[in-house]
mmCIF file of C-alpha atoms (C1' of nucleotides) in Angstrom:
data_model
loop_
_atom_site.group_PDB
_atom_site.id
_atom_site.type_symbol
_atom_site.label_atom_id
_atom_site.label_comp_id
_atom_site.label_asym_id
_atom_site.label_seq_id
_atom_site.Cartn_x
_atom_site.Cartn_y
_atom_site.Cartn_z
ATOM 1 C CA MET R 1 12.906 2.165 21.210
ATOM 2 C CA LYS R 2 13.361 -1.631 21.743
ATOM 3 C CA LYS R 3 10.550 -2.043 24.017
ATOM 4 C CA GLU R 4 7.918 -1.137 21.331
ATOM 5 C CA ILE R 5 9.499 -3.768 18.987
ATOM 6 C CA LYS R 6 9.125 -6.434 21.594
ATOM 7 C CA LYS R 7 5.903 -5.446 22.403
ATOM 8 C CA LEU R 8 4.859 -5.660 18.652
ATOM 9 C CA LEU R 9 6.067 -9.159 18.521
ATOM 10 C CA GLU R 10 4.340 -10.120 21.669
ATOM 11 C CA ILE R 11 1.188 -8.571 20.399
ATOM 12 C CA ASN R 12 1.386 -10.797 17.221
ATOM 13 C CA LYS R 13 2.297 -13.968 19.553
ATOM 14 C CA LEU R 14 5.995 -14.204 17.995
ATOM 15 C CA LYS R 15 8.725 -15.233 20.161
ATOM 16 C CA VAL R 16 11.400 -12.571 20.818
ATOM 17 C CA THR R 17 14.549 -13.410 19.212
ATOM 18 C CA LYS R 18 17.534 -11.207 18.504
ATOM 19 C CA GLY R 19 17.011 -11.685 14.694
ATOM 20 C CA ARG R 20 13.337 -10.749 14.752
ATOM 21 C CA VAL R 21 13.923 -7.796 17.072
ATOM 22 C CA ALA R 22 16.937 -6.415 14.637
ATOM 23 C CA ILE R 23 15.003 -6.599 11.688
ATOM 24 C CA LEU R 24 11.724 -5.205 12.986
ATOM 25 C CA ASP R 25 13.860 -2.320 14.193
ATOM 26 C CA PHE R 26 15.570 -1.706 11.095
ATOM 27 C CA LEU R 27 12.445 -1.786 8.900
ATOM 28 C CA TYR R 28 10.753 0.654 11.223
ATOM 29 C CA ASN R 29 13.313 2.967 11.049
ATOM 30 C CA SER R 30 13.998 2.799 7.397
ATOM 31 C CA THR R 31 12.102 5.514 5.414
ATOM 32 C CA TYR R 32 11.895 3.321 2.426
ATOM 33 C CA PRO R 33 11.629 -0.353 1.313
ATOM 34 C CA VAL R 34 14.792 -2.421 1.387
ATOM 35 C CA HIS R 35 16.521 -5.379 0.136
ATOM 36 C CA VAL R 36 17.154 -8.429 2.171
ATOM 37 C CA GLU R 37 21.071 -8.180 1.398
ATOM 38 C CA ALA R 38 20.521 -4.465 3.024
ATOM 39 C CA ILE R 39 19.028 -5.808 5.928
ATOM 40 C CA LYS R 40 21.817 -8.326 6.071
ATOM 41 C CA GLN R 41 24.377 -5.665 5.998
ATOM 42 C CA ASN R 42 22.434 -3.656 8.506
ATOM 43 C CA LEU R 43 22.431 -6.425 10.968
ATOM 44 C CA LEU R 44 26.229 -7.305 10.594
ATOM 45 C CA ALA R 45 27.162 -3.425 11.032
ATOM 46 C CA ASP R 46 25.561 -4.192 14.462
ATOM 47 C CA LYS R 47 27.464 -7.240 15.110
ATOM 48 C CA ILE R 48 24.159 -9.198 14.534
ATOM 49 C CA LYS R 49 24.660 -12.425 12.521
ATOM 50 C CA VAL R 50 21.693 -13.949 11.227
ATOM 51 C CA ASP R 51 21.345 -16.239 8.168
ATOM 52 C CA THR R 52 19.840 -15.156 4.986
ATOM 53 C CA VAL R 53 17.733 -17.900 5.130
ATOM 54 C CA THR R 54 16.332 -17.041 8.737
ATOM 55 C CA ILE R 55 15.835 -13.376 7.256
ATOM 56 C CA TYR R 56 13.718 -14.683 4.734
ATOM 57 C CA ARG R 57 11.681 -16.767 6.960
ATOM 58 C CA ILE R 58 11.575 -14.082 9.588
ATOM 59 C CA LEU R 59 10.337 -11.610 6.692
ATOM 60 C CA ASP R 60 7.509 -14.306 5.690
ATOM 61 C CA VAL R 61 6.296 -14.330 9.122
ATOM 62 C CA PHE R 62 6.109 -10.677 9.369
ATOM 63 C CA LEU R 63 4.359 -10.455 6.278
ATOM 64 C CA LYS R 64 1.703 -13.237 7.240
ATOM 65 C CA LYS R 65 0.844 -11.269 10.372
ATOM 66 C CA GLY R 66 0.569 -7.959 8.265
ATOM 67 C CA ILE R 67 3.365 -6.380 10.118
ATOM 68 C CA ILE R 68 5.446 -5.529 6.705
ATOM 69 C CA ARG R 69 4.870 -5.252 3.109
ATOM 70 C CA ARG R 70 6.463 -6.533 0.351
ATOM 71 C CA VAL R 71 7.212 -4.745 -2.653
ATOM 72 C CA GLU R 72 9.050 -4.861 -6.172
ATOM 73 C CA PHE R 73 10.627 -1.883 -8.332
ATOM 74 C CA ASN R 74 11.473 -3.663 -11.576
ATOM 75 C CA GLU R 75 14.690 -4.672 -9.910
ATOM 76 C CA GLY R 76 14.213 -8.464 -10.226
ATOM 77 C CA LYS R 77 14.272 -8.793 -6.234
ATOM 78 C CA PHE R 78 11.660 -8.006 -3.321
ATOM 79 C CA ARG R 79 11.831 -4.957 -1.123
ATOM 80 C CA TYR R 80 10.449 -4.934 2.411
ATOM 81 C CA GLU R 81 8.888 -2.017 4.404
ATOM 82 C CA LYS R 82 6.828 -1.425 7.508
ATOM 83 C CA ASN R 83 3.021 -1.837 6.880
ATOM 84 C CA SER R 84 2.235 2.008 7.899
ATOM 85 C CA SER R 85 -0.281 4.234 6.543
ATOM 86 C CA HIS R 86 -1.107 4.107 2.726
ATOM 87 C CA HIS R 87 1.906 5.716 0.647
ATOM 88 C CA HIS R 88 3.453 5.725 -2.653
ATOM 89 C CA HIS R 89 7.244 5.704 -4.008
ATOM 90 C CA LEU R 90 9.523 8.075 -5.892
ATOM 91 C CA ILE R 91 12.343 5.883 -7.398
ATOM 92 C CA CYS R 92 15.499 7.260 -8.915
ATOM 93 C CA THR R 93 16.436 5.487 -12.066
ATOM 94 C CA ASN R 94 19.938 6.587 -11.628
ATOM 95 C CA CYS R 95 20.918 5.935 -8.066
ATOM 96 C CA GLY R 96 18.299 3.623 -6.890
ATOM 97 C CA LYS R 97 16.965 5.914 -4.157
ATOM 98 C CA VAL R 98 13.501 5.549 -3.126
ATOM 99 C CA GLN R 99 11.641 8.108 -1.347
ATOM 100 C CA ASP R 100 8.002 7.845 0.218
ATOM 101 C CA ILE R 101 5.184 9.913 -0.891
ATOM 102 C CA ASN R 102 2.871 10.192 1.878
ATOM 103 C CA ASP R 103 -0.366 12.107 0.597
ATOM 104 C CA CYS R 104 -1.953 9.845 -1.775
ATOM 105 C CA LYS R 105 -4.394 12.133 -3.805
ATOM 106 C CA ILE R 106 -5.735 9.415 -6.205
ATOM 107 C CA VAL R 107 -8.569 7.661 -4.554
ATOM 108 C CA PRO R 108 -11.079 9.130 -6.114
ATOM 109 C CA GLU R 109 -9.698 8.092 -9.538
ATOM 110 C CA ILE R 110 -9.217 4.557 -7.995
ATOM 111 C CA LYS R 111 -12.889 4.578 -7.019
ATOM 112 C CA HIS R 112 -13.878 5.469 -10.440
ATOM 113 C CA ILE R 113 -11.935 2.795 -11.948
ATOM 114 C CA GLU R 114 -13.807 0.310 -9.563
ATOM 115 C CA LYS R 115 -16.991 1.180 -10.925
ATOM 116 C CA GLN R 116 -15.994 1.380 -14.611
ATOM 117 C CA TYR R 117 -14.162 -1.965 -14.323
ATOM 118 C CA SER R 118 -16.438 -4.147 -12.060
ATOM 119 C CA PHE R 119 -13.408 -5.008 -9.935
ATOM 120 C CA LEU R 120 -13.324 -5.240 -6.260
ATOM 121 C CA ILE R 121 -10.338 -3.102 -5.510
ATOM 122 C CA ASN R 122 -8.290 -3.733 -2.288
ATOM 123 C CA ASP R 123 -4.989 -1.829 -2.843
ATOM 124 C CA HIS R 124 -3.211 0.163 -5.422
ATOM 125 C CA LYS R 125 0.449 1.008 -5.999
ATOM 126 C CA LEU R 126 1.786 3.996 -7.805
ATOM 127 C CA GLU R 127 5.627 4.167 -8.518
ATOM 128 C CA ILE R 128 6.871 7.298 -10.182
ATOM 129 C CA TYR R 129 10.414 6.978 -11.737
ATOM 130 C CA GLY R 130 12.739 9.832 -12.433
ATOM 131 C CA ILE R 131 15.810 11.416 -11.523
ATOM 132 C CA CYS R 132 16.405 12.792 -7.943
ATOM 133 C CA LEU R 133 18.131 16.173 -6.878
ATOM 134 C CA LYS R 134 21.579 14.687 -6.377
ATOM 135 C CA CYS R 135 21.631 13.144 -9.574
ATOM 136 C CA ARG R 136 20.894 15.683 -11.766
ATOM 137 C CA MET I 1 -0.387 -9.354 -40.096
ATOM 138 C CA LYS I 2 3.105 -10.898 -40.225
ATOM 139 C CA LYS I 3 4.190 -8.065 -42.749
ATOM 140 C CA GLU I 4 4.013 -5.141 -40.042
ATOM 141 C CA ILE I 5 5.844 -7.302 -37.448
ATOM 142 C CA LYS I 6 8.758 -7.762 -40.096
ATOM 143 C CA LYS I 7 8.730 -4.031 -40.810
ATOM 144 C CA LEU I 8 8.945 -3.468 -37.207
ATOM 145 C CA LEU I 9 12.190 -5.475 -36.802
ATOM 146 C CA GLU I 10 13.698 -3.864 -40.019
ATOM 147 C CA ILE I 11 12.987 -0.303 -38.978
ATOM 148 C CA ASN I 12 14.891 -1.410 -35.609
ATOM 149 C CA LYS I 13 17.660 -2.986 -37.710
ATOM 150 C CA LEU I 14 17.177 -6.434 -36.539
ATOM 151 C CA LYS I 15 17.479 -9.784 -38.439
ATOM 152 C CA VAL I 16 14.286 -11.251 -38.949
ATOM 153 C CA THR I 17 14.127 -14.663 -37.452
ATOM 154 C CA LYS I 18 11.288 -17.063 -36.573
ATOM 155 C CA GLY I 19 11.705 -16.481 -33.008
ATOM 156 C CA ARG I 20 11.578 -12.800 -32.990
ATOM 157 C CA VAL I 21 8.703 -12.522 -35.272
ATOM 158 C CA ALA I 22 6.720 -15.117 -33.147
ATOM 159 C CA ILE I 23 7.377 -13.354 -29.801
ATOM 160 C CA LEU I 24 6.724 -9.925 -31.261
ATOM 161 C CA ASP I 25 3.538 -11.133 -32.902
ATOM 162 C CA PHE I 26 2.362 -12.585 -29.593
ATOM 163 C CA LEU I 27 3.325 -9.566 -27.493
ATOM 164 C CA TYR I 28 1.551 -7.363 -29.925
ATOM 165 C CA ASN I 29 -1.622 -9.331 -29.832
ATOM 166 C CA SER I 30 -1.656 -9.769 -25.963
ATOM 167 C CA THR I 31 -3.944 -7.227 -24.043
ATOM 168 C CA TYR I 32 -1.543 -7.591 -20.827
ATOM 169 C CA PRO I 33 2.057 -8.392 -19.896
ATOM 170 C CA VAL I 34 3.089 -12.025 -19.868
ATOM 171 C CA HIS I 35 5.677 -14.092 -18.564
ATOM 172 C CA VAL I 36 8.630 -15.744 -20.411
ATOM 173 C CA GLU I 37 6.833 -18.970 -19.646
ATOM 174 C CA ALA I 38 3.839 -18.083 -21.365
ATOM 175 C CA ILE I 39 5.648 -16.637 -24.198
ATOM 176 C CA LYS I 40 7.540 -19.864 -24.406
ATOM 177 C CA GLN I 41 3.982 -22.003 -24.233
ATOM 178 C CA ASN I 42 2.561 -20.188 -26.825
ATOM 179 C CA LEU I 43 5.251 -20.546 -29.259
ATOM 180 C CA LEU I 44 5.012 -24.305 -28.640
ATOM 181 C CA ALA I 45 1.377 -24.157 -29.422
ATOM 182 C CA ASP I 46 2.296 -22.796 -32.803
ATOM 183 C CA LYS I 47 4.996 -25.329 -33.167
ATOM 184 C CA ILE I 48 7.716 -22.847 -32.845
ATOM 185 C CA LYS I 49 10.623 -24.238 -30.774
ATOM 186 C CA VAL I 50 12.807 -21.580 -29.322
ATOM 187 C CA ASP I 51 15.058 -21.862 -26.206
ATOM 188 C CA THR I 52 14.471 -20.028 -23.258
ATOM 189 C CA VAL I 53 17.793 -18.329 -23.247
ATOM 190 C CA THR I 54 16.923 -17.281 -26.571
ATOM 191 C CA ILE I 55 13.683 -15.590 -25.510
ATOM 192 C CA TYR I 56 15.351 -13.822 -22.804
ATOM 193 C CA ARG I 57 17.900 -12.547 -25.301
ATOM 194 C CA ILE I 58 15.224 -11.382 -27.825
ATOM 195 C CA LEU I 59 13.142 -9.900 -25.016
ATOM 196 C CA ASP I 60 16.461 -7.938 -24.194
ATOM 197 C CA VAL I 61 17.171 -6.718 -27.500
ATOM 198 C CA PHE I 62 13.547 -5.514 -27.863
ATOM 199 C CA LEU I 63 13.651 -3.818 -24.544
ATOM 200 C CA LYS I 64 17.033 -1.947 -25.776
ATOM 201 C CA LYS I 65 15.435 -1.013 -28.835
ATOM 202 C CA GLY I 66 12.442 0.120 -26.806
ATOM 203 C CA ILE I 67 9.751 -1.859 -28.539
ATOM 204 C CA ILE I 68 8.569 -3.543 -25.291
ATOM 205 C CA ARG I 69 8.343 -2.669 -21.793
ATOM 206 C CA ARG I 70 9.233 -4.648 -18.568
ATOM 207 C CA VAL I 71 6.943 -4.667 -15.588
ATOM 208 C CA GLU I 72 6.430 -6.581 -12.094
ATOM 209 C CA PHE I 73 3.493 -7.294 -10.284
ATOM 210 C CA ASN I 74 5.067 -8.647 -6.937
ATOM 211 C CA GLU I 75 5.203 -12.230 -8.334
ATOM 212 C CA GLY I 76 8.993 -12.723 -8.328
ATOM 213 C CA LYS I 77 9.348 -12.587 -12.176
ATOM 214 C CA PHE I 78 9.132 -10.118 -14.914
ATOM 215 C CA ARG I 79 6.384 -9.671 -17.358
ATOM 216 C CA TYR I 80 6.691 -8.257 -20.829
ATOM 217 C CA GLU I 81 4.543 -6.096 -22.884
ATOM 218 C CA LYS I 82 4.316 -4.128 -25.997
ATOM 219 C CA ASN I 83 5.502 -0.445 -25.401
ATOM 220 C CA SER I 84 2.345 1.109 -26.757
ATOM 221 C CA SER I 85 0.653 4.264 -25.229
ATOM 222 C CA HIS I 86 0.793 5.160 -21.557
ATOM 223 C CA HIS I 87 -1.538 2.893 -19.315
ATOM 224 C CA HIS I 88 -1.894 1.042 -16.200
ATOM 225 C CA HIS I 89 -3.024 -2.356 -14.752
ATOM 226 C CA LEU I 90 -5.562 -4.086 -13.029
ATOM 227 C CA ILE I 91 -4.597 -7.219 -11.313
ATOM 228 C CA CYS I 92 -7.020 -10.122 -9.781
ATOM 229 C CA THR I 93 -5.392 -11.148 -6.888
ATOM 230 C CA ASN I 94 -7.295 -14.525 -7.023
ATOM 231 C CA CYS I 95 -6.770 -15.619 -10.568
ATOM 232 C CA GLY I 96 -3.808 -13.449 -11.369
ATOM 233 C CA LYS I 97 -5.548 -11.906 -14.709
ATOM 234 C CA VAL I 98 -4.299 -8.751 -15.754
ATOM 235 C CA GLN I 99 -6.194 -5.934 -17.679
ATOM 236 C CA ASP I 100 -4.914 -2.647 -19.266
ATOM 237 C CA ILE I 101 -6.365 0.756 -18.256
ATOM 238 C CA ASN I 102 -5.935 2.898 -21.013
ATOM 239 C CA ASP I 103 -6.934 6.438 -19.699
ATOM 240 C CA CYS I 104 -4.576 7.685 -17.246
ATOM 241 C CA LYS I 105 -6.139 10.647 -15.054
ATOM 242 C CA ILE I 106 -3.278 11.115 -12.827
ATOM 243 C CA VAL I 107 -0.905 13.088 -14.885
ATOM 244 C CA PRO I 108 -1.905 16.388 -13.277
ATOM 245 C CA GLU I 109 -1.053 14.759 -9.857
ATOM 246 C CA ILE I 110 2.399 13.624 -10.877
ATOM 247 C CA LYS I 111 3.278 17.005 -12.103
ATOM 248 C CA HIS I 112 2.283 18.222 -8.620
ATOM 249 C CA ILE I 113 4.596 15.501 -7.084
ATOM 250 C CA GLU I 114 7.299 16.661 -9.622
ATOM 251 C CA LYS I 115 7.271 20.162 -8.156
ATOM 252 C CA GLN I 116 6.668 19.088 -4.506
ATOM 253 C CA TYR I 117 9.794 16.420 -4.552
ATOM 254 C CA SER I 118 12.121 18.342 -7.081
ATOM 255 C CA PHE I 119 12.414 15.184 -9.024
ATOM 256 C CA LEU I 120 12.595 15.056 -12.822
ATOM 257 C CA ILE I 121 9.678 12.661 -13.614
ATOM 258 C CA ASN I 122 10.187 10.221 -16.617
ATOM 259 C CA ASP I 123 7.595 7.773 -15.827
ATOM 260 C CA HIS I 124 5.065 6.167 -13.560
ATOM 261 C CA LYS I 125 3.327 2.993 -12.861
ATOM 262 C CA LEU I 126 -0.068 2.538 -11.374
ATOM 263 C CA GLU I 127 -1.067 -0.765 -10.275
ATOM 264 C CA ILE I 128 -4.558 -1.562 -8.847
ATOM 265 C CA TYR I 129 -5.172 -4.806 -6.914
ATOM 266 C CA GLY I 130 -8.635 -6.495 -6.586
ATOM 267 C CA ILE I 131 -10.854 -9.228 -7.350
ATOM 268 C CA CYS I 132 -12.208 -9.451 -11.080
ATOM 269 C CA LEU I 133 -15.835 -10.035 -11.760
ATOM 270 C CA LYS I 134 -15.694 -13.863 -12.397
ATOM 271 C CA CYS I 135 -13.726 -14.566 -9.260
ATOM 272 C CA ARG I 136 -16.331 -12.790 -6.967
ATOM 273 C "C1'" DC L 1 31.047 -14.281 -46.403
ATOM 274 C "C1'" DT L 2 30.407 -11.827 -42.633
ATOM 275 C "C1'" DT L 3 27.776 -10.405 -39.032
ATOM 276 C "C1'" DC L 4 24.653 -11.468 -36.141
ATOM 277 C "C1'" DT L 5 21.654 -15.043 -33.771
ATOM 278 C "C1'" DT L 6 20.759 -19.197 -31.580
ATOM 279 C "C1'" DG L 7 21.320 -23.610 -28.735
ATOM 280 C "C1'" DC L 8 23.582 -26.003 -25.224
ATOM 281 C "C1'" DA L 9 25.780 -26.343 -20.846
ATOM 282 C "C1'" DA L 10 26.859 -24.003 -16.997
ATOM 283 C "C1'" DA L 11 26.697 -20.279 -13.826
ATOM 284 C "C1'" DA L 12 24.679 -16.433 -11.014
ATOM 285 C "C1'" DT L 13 20.796 -14.431 -8.243
ATOM 286 C "C1'" DC L 14 17.211 -14.649 -5.362
ATOM 287 C "C1'" DT L 15 14.137 -17.431 -2.986
ATOM 288 C "C1'" DT L 16 12.367 -21.791 -0.732
ATOM 289 C "C1'" DT L 17 12.562 -26.464 1.868
ATOM 290 C "C1'" DG L 18 14.313 -30.367 4.865
ATOM 291 C "C1'" DC L 19 16.314 -31.692 8.829
ATOM 292 C "C1'" DA L 20 18.857 -31.732 13.063
ATOM 293 C "C1'" DT L 21 19.925 -28.392 16.805
ATOM 294 C "C1'" DC L 22 19.151 -24.692 19.441
ATOM 295 C "C1'" DT L 23 16.474 -21.098 21.959
ATOM 296 C "C1'" DC L 24 12.461 -18.652 24.101
ATOM 297 C "C1'" DC L 25 8.472 -19.046 26.957
ATOM 298 C "C1'" DG E 1 10.099 -29.451 28.762
ATOM 299 C "C1'" DG E 2 7.920 -28.551 24.578
ATOM 300 C "C1'" DA E 3 6.535 -25.602 20.805
ATOM 301 C "C1'" DG E 4 8.750 -22.868 17.947
ATOM 302 C "C1'" DA E 5 13.231 -20.584 15.672
ATOM 303 C "C1'" DT E 6 17.600 -21.140 13.762
ATOM 304 C "C1'" DG E 7 21.376 -22.519 10.770
ATOM 305 C "C1'" DC E 8 23.473 -25.237 7.021
ATOM 306 C "C1'" DA E 9 23.209 -27.817 3.107
ATOM 307 C "C1'" DA E 10 20.765 -28.394 -0.488
ATOM 308 C "C1'" DA E 11 17.367 -27.826 -4.081
ATOM 309 C "C1'" DG E 12 14.074 -24.777 -7.090
ATOM 310 C "C1'" DA E 13 13.101 -20.717 -9.968
ATOM 311 C "C1'" DT E 14 14.284 -17.196 -12.893
ATOM 312 C "C1'" DT E 15 17.774 -14.630 -15.454
ATOM 313 C "C1'" DT E 16 22.471 -14.268 -17.276
ATOM 314 C "C1'" DT E 17 26.900 -15.741 -19.592
ATOM 315 C "C1'" DG E 18 30.419 -18.289 -22.472
ATOM 316 C "C1'" DC E 19 31.220 -20.384 -26.549
ATOM 317 C "C1'" DA E 20 30.695 -23.008 -30.689
ATOM 318 C "C1'" DA E 21 27.392 -23.822 -34.345
ATOM 319 C "C1'" DG E 22 23.975 -21.842 -37.443
ATOM 320 C "C1'" DA E 23 21.234 -18.728 -40.442
ATOM 321 C "C1'" DA E 24 20.152 -13.807 -42.090
ATOM 322 C "C1'" DG E 25 21.472 -10.307 -45.180
#
DNA sequence: CTTCTTGCAAAATCTTTGCATCTCC
DNA sequence: GGAGATGCAAAGATTTTGCAAGAAG
């Protein structure tokens, strides 16, 4: 649904351009965080040519608007994902596959840490590393 | 205690050089993960000159031997820490300070995820972001 | 003395910046 | 038409590689 993508851009006072629509569409349909290179390849597969620099700039704008999130999985580069509800990640250390975990059950423990360490906690990330079913 | 550092190198069949001793000493006395640049500055403060390339290579060797660990906190560069017992990190998003959390109470939840998602889990990382006491 | 380690130079990656041109509203 | 977005070139930052010289055991 391209309409919803456009609406999302308009709500955020961003001009509707082919690059922004395509990137937002891709990120909103991906079930895990992706690299800039993966974004670029996906656009190319749809015959949409957008310079890498522009991709970075579009991602920056989305990040500032809070539309997306930026994460790192010890790979030396960033991944980007839609800023949906709080969730965590399962990462296969063999094939690199990333899977979302949607039910976070550690909030009580986080609250406990907040008290214990006198931190004002805003966010937390849980990454779980292992071997996926296919790679066994 | 430089002696223990040297012993650790010998146990791992690594030649004892001033760079290795100094870096290992620094990492074992730091209470949180540090950047390459911080390592370099620390060595310089002790009048120990080691090329940045050499620092990377020393860290690589330590990583392969399992003496240290490499982590990322969404900063676009790696941090390194001694490979001590399992623990997590509290990160101040204002001043960048990182504090270790030594008691991990989420293992039962990890076990549950392992079953639920059919992953063979090897490791997990919990990062908590907030504002530290000083920065409030 | 032999193997492994280091330094220097250079390159590879990923990301950011400057500026002129183009596009959306 | 004007503000904002893009492409291209170039630069910055972090990390890796090649090779000759040096140090450890």
